[in-house]
Coordinates of C-alpha atoms in Angstrom, one line a residue:
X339 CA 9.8 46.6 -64.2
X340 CA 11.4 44.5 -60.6
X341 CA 12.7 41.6 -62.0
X342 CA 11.7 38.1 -61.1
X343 CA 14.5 36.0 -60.2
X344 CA 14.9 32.4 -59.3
X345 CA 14.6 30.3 -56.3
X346 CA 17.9 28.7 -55.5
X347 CA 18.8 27.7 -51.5
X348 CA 16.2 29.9 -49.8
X349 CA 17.4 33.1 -51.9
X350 CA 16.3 35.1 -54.5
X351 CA 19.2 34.5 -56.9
X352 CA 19.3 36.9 -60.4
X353 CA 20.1 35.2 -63.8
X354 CA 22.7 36.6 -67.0
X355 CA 18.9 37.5 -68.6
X356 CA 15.4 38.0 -68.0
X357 CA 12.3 37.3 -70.7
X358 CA 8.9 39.2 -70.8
X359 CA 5.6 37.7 -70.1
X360 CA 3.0 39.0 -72.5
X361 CA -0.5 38.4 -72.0
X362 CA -2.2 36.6 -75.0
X363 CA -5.6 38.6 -74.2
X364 CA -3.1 41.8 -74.8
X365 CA -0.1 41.6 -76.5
X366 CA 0.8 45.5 -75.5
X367 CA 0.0 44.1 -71.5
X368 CA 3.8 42.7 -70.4
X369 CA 2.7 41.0 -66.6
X370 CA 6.6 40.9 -65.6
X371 CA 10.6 40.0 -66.5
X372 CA 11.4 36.5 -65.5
X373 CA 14.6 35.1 -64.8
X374 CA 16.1 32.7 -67.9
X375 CA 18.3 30.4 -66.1
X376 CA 20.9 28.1 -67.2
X377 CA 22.6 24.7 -66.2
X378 CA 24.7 26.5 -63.6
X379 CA 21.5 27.0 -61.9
X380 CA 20.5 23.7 -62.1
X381 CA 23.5 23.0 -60.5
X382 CA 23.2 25.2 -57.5
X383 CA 19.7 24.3 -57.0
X384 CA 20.0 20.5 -56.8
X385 CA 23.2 20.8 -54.5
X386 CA 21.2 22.8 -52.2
X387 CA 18.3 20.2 -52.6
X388 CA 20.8 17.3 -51.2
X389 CA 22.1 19.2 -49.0
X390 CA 18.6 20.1 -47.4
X391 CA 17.6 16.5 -48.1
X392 CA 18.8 14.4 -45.0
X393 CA 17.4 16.7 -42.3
X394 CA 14.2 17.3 -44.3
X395 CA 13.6 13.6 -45.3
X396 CA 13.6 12.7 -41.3
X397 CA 12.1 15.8 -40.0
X398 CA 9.1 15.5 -38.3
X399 CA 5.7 15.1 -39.5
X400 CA 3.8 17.8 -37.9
X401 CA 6.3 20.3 -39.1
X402 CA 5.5 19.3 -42.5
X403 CA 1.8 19.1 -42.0
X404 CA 2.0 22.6 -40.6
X405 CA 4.4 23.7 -43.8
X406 CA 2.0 22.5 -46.3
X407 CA -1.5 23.8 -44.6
X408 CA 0.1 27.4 -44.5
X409 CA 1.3 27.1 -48.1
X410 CA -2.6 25.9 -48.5
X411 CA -3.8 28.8 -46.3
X412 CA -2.3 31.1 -48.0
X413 CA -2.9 30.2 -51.7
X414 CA -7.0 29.9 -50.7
X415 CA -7.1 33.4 -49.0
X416 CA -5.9 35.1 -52.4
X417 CA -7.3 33.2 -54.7
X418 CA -8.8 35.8 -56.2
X419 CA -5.7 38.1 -56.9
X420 CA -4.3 34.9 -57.9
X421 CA -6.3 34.2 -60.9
X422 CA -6.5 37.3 -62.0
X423 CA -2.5 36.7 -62.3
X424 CA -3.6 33.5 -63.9
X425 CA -5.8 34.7 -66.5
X426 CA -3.3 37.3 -67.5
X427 CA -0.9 35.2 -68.2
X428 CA -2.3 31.9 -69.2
X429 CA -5.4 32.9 -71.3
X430 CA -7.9 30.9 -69.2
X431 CA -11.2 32.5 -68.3
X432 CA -11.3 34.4 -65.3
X433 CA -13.2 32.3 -63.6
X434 CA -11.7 28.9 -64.4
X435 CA -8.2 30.3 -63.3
X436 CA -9.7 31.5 -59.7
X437 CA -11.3 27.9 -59.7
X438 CA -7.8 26.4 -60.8
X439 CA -6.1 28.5 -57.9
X440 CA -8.5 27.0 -55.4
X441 CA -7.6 23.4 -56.9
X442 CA -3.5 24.0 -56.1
X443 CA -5.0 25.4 -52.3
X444 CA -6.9 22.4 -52.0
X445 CA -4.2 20.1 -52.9
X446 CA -1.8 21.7 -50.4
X447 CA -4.4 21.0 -47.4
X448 CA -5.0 17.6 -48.7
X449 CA -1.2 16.9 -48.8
X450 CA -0.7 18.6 -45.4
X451 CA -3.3 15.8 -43.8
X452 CA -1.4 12.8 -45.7
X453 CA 1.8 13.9 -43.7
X454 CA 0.2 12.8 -40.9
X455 CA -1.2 9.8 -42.5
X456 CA 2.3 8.2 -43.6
X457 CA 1.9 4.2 -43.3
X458 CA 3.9 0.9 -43.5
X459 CA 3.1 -2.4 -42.5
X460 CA 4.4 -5.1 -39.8
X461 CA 3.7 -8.8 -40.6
X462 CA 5.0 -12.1 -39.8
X463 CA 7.7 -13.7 -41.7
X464 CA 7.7 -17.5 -42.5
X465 CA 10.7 -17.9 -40.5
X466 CA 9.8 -18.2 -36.8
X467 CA 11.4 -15.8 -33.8
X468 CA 11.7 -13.0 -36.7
X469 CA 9.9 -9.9 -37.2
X470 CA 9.1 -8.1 -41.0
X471 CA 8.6 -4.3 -40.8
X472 CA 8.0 -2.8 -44.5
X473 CA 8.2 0.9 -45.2
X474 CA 8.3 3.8 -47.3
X475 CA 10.7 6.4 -47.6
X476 CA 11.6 9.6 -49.7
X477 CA 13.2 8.8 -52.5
X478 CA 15.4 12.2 -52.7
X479 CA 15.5 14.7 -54.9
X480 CA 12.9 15.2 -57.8
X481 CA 13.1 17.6 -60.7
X482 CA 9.4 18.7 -61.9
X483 CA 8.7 19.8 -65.1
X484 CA 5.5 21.3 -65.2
X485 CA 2.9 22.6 -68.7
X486 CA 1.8 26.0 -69.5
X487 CA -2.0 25.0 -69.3
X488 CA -2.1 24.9 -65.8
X489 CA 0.3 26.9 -64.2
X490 CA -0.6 26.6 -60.8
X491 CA -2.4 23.5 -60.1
X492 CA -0.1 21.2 -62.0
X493 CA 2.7 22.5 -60.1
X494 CA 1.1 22.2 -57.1
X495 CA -0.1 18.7 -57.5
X496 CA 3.6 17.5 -58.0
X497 CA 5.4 19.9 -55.3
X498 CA 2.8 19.2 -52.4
X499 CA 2.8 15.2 -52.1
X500 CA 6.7 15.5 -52.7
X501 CA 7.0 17.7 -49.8
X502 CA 4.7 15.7 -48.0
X503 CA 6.5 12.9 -48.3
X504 CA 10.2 14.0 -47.5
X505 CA 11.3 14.8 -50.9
X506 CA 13.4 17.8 -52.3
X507 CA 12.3 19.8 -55.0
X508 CA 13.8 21.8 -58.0
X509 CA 10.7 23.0 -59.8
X510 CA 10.9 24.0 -63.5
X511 CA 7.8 26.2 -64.8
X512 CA 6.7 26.5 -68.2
X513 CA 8.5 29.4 -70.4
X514 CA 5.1 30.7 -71.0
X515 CA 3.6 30.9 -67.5
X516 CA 6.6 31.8 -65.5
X517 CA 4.0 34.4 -63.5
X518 CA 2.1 31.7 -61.3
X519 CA 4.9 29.5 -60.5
X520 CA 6.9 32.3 -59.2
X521 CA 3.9 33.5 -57.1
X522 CA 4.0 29.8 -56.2
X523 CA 7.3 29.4 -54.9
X524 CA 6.9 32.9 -53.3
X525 CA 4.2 31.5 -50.9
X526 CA 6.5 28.4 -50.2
X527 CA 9.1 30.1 -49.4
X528 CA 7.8 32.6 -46.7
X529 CA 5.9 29.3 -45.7
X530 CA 9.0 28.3 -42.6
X531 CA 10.2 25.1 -44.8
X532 CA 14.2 24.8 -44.6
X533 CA 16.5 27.0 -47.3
X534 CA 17.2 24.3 -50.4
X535 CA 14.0 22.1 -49.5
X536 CA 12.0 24.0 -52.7
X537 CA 14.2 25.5 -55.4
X538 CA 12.6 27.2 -58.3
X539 CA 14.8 27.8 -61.3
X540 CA 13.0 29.4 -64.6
X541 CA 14.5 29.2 -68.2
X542 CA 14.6 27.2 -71.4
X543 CA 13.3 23.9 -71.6
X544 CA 16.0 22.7 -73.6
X545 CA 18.3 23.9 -71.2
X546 CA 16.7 23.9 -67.5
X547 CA 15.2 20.6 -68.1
X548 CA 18.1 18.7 -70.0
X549 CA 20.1 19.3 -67.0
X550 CA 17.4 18.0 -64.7
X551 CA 17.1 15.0 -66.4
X552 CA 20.9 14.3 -66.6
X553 CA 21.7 15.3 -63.5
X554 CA 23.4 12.5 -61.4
X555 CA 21.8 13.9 -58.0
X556 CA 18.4 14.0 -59.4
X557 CA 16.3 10.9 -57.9
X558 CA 13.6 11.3 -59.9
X559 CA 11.9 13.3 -62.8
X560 CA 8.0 13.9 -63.1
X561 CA 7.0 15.4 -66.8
X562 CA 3.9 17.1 -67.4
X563 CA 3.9 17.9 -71.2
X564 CA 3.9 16.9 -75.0
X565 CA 4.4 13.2 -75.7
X566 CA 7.7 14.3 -77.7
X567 CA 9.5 15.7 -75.3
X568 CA 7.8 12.7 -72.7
X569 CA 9.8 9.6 -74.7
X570 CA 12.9 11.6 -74.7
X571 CA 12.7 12.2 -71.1
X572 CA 11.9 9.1 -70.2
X573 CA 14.7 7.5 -72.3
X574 CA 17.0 9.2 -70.8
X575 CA 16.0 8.6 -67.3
X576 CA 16.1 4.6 -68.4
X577 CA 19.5 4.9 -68.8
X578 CA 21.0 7.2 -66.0
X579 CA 18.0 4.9 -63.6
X580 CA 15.9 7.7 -62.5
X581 CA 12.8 7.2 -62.0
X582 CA 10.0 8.9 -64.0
X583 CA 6.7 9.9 -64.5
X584 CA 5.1 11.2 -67.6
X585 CA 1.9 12.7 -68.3
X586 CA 1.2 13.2 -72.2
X587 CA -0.8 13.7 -74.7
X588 CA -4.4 12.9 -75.0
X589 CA -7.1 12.4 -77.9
X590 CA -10.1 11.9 -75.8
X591 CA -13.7 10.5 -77.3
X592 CA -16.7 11.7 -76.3
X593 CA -19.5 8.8 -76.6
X594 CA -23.3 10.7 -77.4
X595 CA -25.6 7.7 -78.0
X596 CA -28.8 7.8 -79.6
X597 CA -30.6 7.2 -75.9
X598 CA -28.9 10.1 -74.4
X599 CA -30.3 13.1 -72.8
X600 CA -29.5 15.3 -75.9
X601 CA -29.6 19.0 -74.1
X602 CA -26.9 17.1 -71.7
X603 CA -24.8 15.8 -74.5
X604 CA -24.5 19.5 -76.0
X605 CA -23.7 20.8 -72.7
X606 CA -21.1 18.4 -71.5
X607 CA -19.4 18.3 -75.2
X608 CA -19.5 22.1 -75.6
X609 CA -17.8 22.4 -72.1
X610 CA -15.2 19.4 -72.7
X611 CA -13.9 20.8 -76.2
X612 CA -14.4 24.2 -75.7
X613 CA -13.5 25.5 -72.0
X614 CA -9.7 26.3 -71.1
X615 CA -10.0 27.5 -74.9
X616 CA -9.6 23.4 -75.7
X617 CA -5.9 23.6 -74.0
X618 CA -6.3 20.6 -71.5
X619 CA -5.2 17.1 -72.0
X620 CA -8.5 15.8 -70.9
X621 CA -10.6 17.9 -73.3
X622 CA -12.6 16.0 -76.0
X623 CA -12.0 16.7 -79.6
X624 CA -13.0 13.7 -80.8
X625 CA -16.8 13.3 -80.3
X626 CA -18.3 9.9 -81.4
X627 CA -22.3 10.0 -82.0
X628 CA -24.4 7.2 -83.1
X629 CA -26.8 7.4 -86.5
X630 CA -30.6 8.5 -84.9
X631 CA -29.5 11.3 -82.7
X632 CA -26.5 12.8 -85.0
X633 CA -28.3 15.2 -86.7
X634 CA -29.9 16.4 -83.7
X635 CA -26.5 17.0 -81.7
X636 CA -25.0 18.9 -84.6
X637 CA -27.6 21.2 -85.0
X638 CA -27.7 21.9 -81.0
X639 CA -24.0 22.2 -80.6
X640 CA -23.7 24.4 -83.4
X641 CA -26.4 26.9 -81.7
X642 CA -24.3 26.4 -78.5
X643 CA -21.2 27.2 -80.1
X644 CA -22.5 30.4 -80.7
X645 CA -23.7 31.3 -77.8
X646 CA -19.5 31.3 -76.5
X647 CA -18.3 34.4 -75.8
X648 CA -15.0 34.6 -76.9
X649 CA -12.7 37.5 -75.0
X650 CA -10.1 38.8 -72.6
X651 CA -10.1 36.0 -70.0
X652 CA -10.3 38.8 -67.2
X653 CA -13.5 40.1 -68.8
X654 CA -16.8 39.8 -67.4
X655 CA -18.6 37.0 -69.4
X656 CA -16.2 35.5 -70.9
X657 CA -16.5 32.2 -71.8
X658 CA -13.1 31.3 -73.7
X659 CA -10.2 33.1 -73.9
X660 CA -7.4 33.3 -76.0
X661 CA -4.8 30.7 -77.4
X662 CA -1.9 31.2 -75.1
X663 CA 1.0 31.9 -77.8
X664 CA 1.2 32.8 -81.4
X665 CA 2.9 29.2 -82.2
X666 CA -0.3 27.4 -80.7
X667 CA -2.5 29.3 -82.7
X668 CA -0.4 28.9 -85.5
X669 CA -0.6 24.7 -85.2
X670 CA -4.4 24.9 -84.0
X671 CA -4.9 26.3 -87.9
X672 CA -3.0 24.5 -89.5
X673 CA -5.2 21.5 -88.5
X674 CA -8.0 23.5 -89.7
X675 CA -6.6 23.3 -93.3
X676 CA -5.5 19.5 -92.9
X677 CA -8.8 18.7 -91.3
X678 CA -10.1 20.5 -94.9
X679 CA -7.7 18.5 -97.4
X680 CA -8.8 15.5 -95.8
X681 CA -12.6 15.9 -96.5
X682 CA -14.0 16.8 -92.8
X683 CA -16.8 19.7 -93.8
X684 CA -16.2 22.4 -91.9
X685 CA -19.1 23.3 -89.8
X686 CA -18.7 26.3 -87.6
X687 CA -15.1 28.4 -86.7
X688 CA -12.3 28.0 -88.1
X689 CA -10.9 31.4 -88.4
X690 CA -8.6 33.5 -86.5
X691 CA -10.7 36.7 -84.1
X692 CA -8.5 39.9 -85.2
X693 CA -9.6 41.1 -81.7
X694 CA -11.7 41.1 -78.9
X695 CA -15.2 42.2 -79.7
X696 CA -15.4 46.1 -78.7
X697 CA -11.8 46.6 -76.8
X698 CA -9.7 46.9 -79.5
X699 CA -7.0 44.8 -77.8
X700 CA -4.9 42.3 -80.0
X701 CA -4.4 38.7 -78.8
X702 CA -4.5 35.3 -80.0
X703 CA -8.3 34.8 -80.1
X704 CA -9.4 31.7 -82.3
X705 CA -13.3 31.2 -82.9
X706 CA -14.9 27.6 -81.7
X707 CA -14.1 25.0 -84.3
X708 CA -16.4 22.1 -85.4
X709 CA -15.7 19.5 -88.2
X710 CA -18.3 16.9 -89.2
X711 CA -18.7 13.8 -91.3
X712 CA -14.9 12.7 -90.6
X713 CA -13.6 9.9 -90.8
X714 CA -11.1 7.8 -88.0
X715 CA -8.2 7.7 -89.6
X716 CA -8.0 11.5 -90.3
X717 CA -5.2 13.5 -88.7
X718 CA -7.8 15.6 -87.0
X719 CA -9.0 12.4 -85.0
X720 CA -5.3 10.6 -84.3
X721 CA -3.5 13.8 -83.3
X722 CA -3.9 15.9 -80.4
X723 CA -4.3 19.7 -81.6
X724 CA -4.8 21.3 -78.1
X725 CA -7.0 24.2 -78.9
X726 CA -10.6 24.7 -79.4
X727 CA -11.2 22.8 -82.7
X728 CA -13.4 19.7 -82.2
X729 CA -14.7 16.9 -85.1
X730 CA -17.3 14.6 -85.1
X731 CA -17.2 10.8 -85.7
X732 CA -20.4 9.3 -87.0
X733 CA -21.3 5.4 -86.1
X734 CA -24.5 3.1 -86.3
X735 CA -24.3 1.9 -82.0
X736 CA -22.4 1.5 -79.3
X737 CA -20.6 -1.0 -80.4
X738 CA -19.2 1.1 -83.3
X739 CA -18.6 3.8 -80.8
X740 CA -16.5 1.9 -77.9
X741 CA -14.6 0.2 -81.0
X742 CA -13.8 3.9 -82.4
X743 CA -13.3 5.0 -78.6
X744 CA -10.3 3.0 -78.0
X745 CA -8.8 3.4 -81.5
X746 CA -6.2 5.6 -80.7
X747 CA -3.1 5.4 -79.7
X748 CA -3.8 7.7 -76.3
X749 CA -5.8 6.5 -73.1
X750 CA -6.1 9.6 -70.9
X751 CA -9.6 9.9 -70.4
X752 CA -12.9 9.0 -72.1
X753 CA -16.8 10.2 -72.0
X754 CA -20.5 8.4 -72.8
X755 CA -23.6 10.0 -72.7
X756 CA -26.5 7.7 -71.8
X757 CA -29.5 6.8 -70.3
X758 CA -28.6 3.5 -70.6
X759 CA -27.1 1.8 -67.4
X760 CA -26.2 -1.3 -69.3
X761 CA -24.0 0.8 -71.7
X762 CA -22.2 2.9 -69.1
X763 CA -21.3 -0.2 -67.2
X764 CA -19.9 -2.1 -70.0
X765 CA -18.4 1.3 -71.4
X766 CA -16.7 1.6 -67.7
X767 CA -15.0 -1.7 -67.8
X768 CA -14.0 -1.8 -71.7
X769 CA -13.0 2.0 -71.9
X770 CA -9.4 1.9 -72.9
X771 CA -8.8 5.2 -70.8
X772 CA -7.5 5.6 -66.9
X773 CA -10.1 7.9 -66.6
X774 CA -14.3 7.6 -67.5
X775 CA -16.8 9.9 -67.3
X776 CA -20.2 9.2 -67.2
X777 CA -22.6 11.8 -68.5
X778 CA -19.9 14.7 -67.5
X779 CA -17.3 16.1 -69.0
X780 CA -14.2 14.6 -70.0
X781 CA -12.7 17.7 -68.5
X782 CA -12.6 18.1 -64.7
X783 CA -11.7 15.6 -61.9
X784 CA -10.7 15.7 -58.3
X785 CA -7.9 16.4 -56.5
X786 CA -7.9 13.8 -53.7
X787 CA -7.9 10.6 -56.4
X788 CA -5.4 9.5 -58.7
X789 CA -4.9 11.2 -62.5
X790 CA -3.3 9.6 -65.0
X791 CA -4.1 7.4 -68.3
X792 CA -3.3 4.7 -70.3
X793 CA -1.2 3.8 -73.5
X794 CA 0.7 6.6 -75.3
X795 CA -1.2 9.1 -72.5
X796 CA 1.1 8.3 -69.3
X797 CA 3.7 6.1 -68.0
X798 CA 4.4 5.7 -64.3
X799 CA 3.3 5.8 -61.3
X800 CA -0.4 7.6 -60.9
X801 CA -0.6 11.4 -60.0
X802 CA -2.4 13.0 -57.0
X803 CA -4.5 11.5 -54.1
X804 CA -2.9 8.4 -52.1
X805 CA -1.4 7.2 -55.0
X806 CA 1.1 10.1 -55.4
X807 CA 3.0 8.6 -52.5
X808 CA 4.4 5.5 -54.8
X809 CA 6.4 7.6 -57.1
X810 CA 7.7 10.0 -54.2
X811 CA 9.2 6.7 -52.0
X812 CA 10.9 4.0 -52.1
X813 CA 10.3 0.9 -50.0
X814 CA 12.5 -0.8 -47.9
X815 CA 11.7 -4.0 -46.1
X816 CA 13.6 -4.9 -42.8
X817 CA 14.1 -7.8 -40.9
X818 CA 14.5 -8.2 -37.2
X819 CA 15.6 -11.5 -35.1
X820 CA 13.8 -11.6 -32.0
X821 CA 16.0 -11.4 -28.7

């Protein structure tokens, strides 16, 4: 099996030791060896990232634009070959992960127009016969520390404004998805962008990313992960004065009131908690439904529930796929049983699949999971699990339900489902989240507006869209006496 080895300065640089990829669909299916880096890499990667740094960070714009719509280009035309690499590796159905490959193409061409779009501002001062020019520029080097539960779009929507806007990147995947970000950083470098501009350097967490973070060269750090790891990032950026940008945890609610349209509410509940087999920040777990219609919503999500096919992620009609390690399925249970001490009645799920229906293969499969009749201040309702296991809140109105909404310490994103205009308005202005959904999913946004949330969920500067640009510059402000 050719060993996959690390980006570093425009070459393919091998490590002391490789680790397999399984696939969670097939735990006998090993995709590839990746390389396991260590801090000397990190230290070869972000010399060559200042080195490349100057020249890149005043190179022209065009070249950039050009750079970024071929990475684009290139990512769009195989999207389907892609995915399938997705699916293997990550667990997400098939089709998700070709959509998700799309995303990461999309981004790239949206980036590769800001290039050309790069602004500042000229205005008077209050001193007369001077002139005020205010600007942005590339703040330098950025480490990025990107999840397992998207492997390509997440790196891509950190990489692409960064390039876009002069900066120099050392990129470290998740351990568990090492597959699409090599794939990644294959197409980038074969896209013309100087050696040392994008380094890719694969390995432990606790040691590829420690040395990120401390590293004195490193400008910035932008974290995509658990809310953990997040604060200890972020402290230690505080101190060294890096700047940082987290994106954490979530514990989203989904809104269903007693006006809704109830075929809707299923739909969009079922697709929030359920899809990406539960594994996205945004998804809703924690579903909030008023007195007249409860009854009603559990009996139709339970008879959608069991209409998801649960399977390989490559296989045809597949609607979720597997957890993506043993540990996660381990933790996803293990709420099961707490979510049982603590009185929520378990309604459908619950169980580890032995395997996939009819193949035979062994993976990680979990069957949907609904708890109803909780309470708040359950575990299951504070704490993100991130896998398919979903409880439901019970409340008298709205009121009850925006109160119970924003009782948590998260703010990533947050769903109603009404006919009611008055009700989505208000919920749109008092919705403790950075992201609301009305009558859709709390799962799914757009690549060419900002991502990010409130509280415990983020801290920083937004992601993606124009707003990507504040955490990749810095501005400077000059002054000029007129002659």
């Amino acid at each position: 099996m050719t060993p996959h080895h690390n980006l570093i300065n425009g070459r393919w640089t091998a490590a002391d030791s490789y680790c397999p990829n399984t696939n969670p669909s097939d735990l006998s299916d090993v995709i590839g060896e990746y390389a396991q880096g260590g801090a000397s890499d990190v230290q070869a990667a972000v010399a060559a990232a200042a080195a490349a740094f100057p020249a890149w960070s005043t190179s022209g714009i065009q070249a950039r634009s050009d750079a970024l719509d071929k990475i684009g280009t290139e990512i769009l035309a195989r999207k389907a070959e892609l995915g399938e690499l997705l699916a293997r590796e990550e667990g997400k159905a098939l089709p998700e992960a070709i959509g998700e490959v799309g995303r990461a193409g999309q981004i790239f061409k949206f980036f590769a127009g800001e290039c050309l779009r790069l602004t500042g501002e000229t205005v008077p001062s209050v001193r007369p016969g001077i002139g005020v020019e205010i600007t942005r520029e590339p703040i330098g080097v950025v480490g990025l520390i990107t999840p397992w539960n998207f492997p390509i779009a997440i790196p891509a929507w950190k990489i692409a404004p960064a390039l876009a806007n002069g900066c120099c990147v050392v990129l470290k995947p998740a351990d568990l998805v090492p597959g699409s970000a090599w794939a990644l950083a294959d197409i980038i470098h074969r896209s013309g962008i100087p050696a040392g501009v994008f380094n890719l350097v694969m390995g432990p967490g606790r040691v590829i990313g420690e040395a990120l973070v401390n590293h004195a060269d490193v400008a910035a750090i932008s974290f995509t992960g658990s809310t953990g790891v997040g604060r200890g990032i972020a402290a230690a950026c505080v101190a060294s004065g890096k700047k940082v940008q987290l994106e954490m945890g979530g514990k989203n609610p989904q809104i269903v009131l007693d006006d809704a349209d109830l075929a809707q509410a299923v739909e969009l509940s079922a697709q929030s908690g359920f899809y990406s087999t539960g594994q996205r920040c945004t998804a809703s777990s924690r579903l909030i439904v008023t007195d007249r219609i409860y009854p009603a919503f559990i009996e139709a999500l339970q008879a959608r529930m069991a209409r998801i096919k649960v399977g390989d992620a490559r296989a045809a009609g597949t609607d979720m796929g597997p957890v993506v390690s043993q540990a996660q399925l381990e933790q996803d249970l293990s709420y099961v049983e707490i979510a049982k001490a603590e009185g929520a009645r378990l309604a459908a799920g619950g169980a580890r699949i032995a395997c996939h229906t009819g193949s035979g293969k062994q993976g990680y499969y979990m069957a949907p999971t609904l708890f109803v009749d909780s309470e708040a201040g359950m575990r299951i309702n504070r704490e993100e699990v991130f896998g398919p296991v979903v409880s439901v809140i019970r409340v008298k109105d709205y009121e009850e339900a925006l109160a119970m909404a924003n009782d948590t310490p998260f703010g990533l994103s947050a769903g109603i489902a009404t006919t009611s205009l008055k009700h989505a308005t208000h919920f749109k202005r008092h919705s403790q989240a950075g992201m609301v959904m009305v009558n859709l999913p709390t799962a799914g946004v757009d690549y060419h507006v900002p991502f990010g949330g409130r509280k415990g969920s983020s801290y920083g500067p937004r992601e993606q869209g124009r707003y990507a640009q504040e955490f990749y510059t810095t501005v400077k402000t000059a002054y000029t006496l007129a002659q």
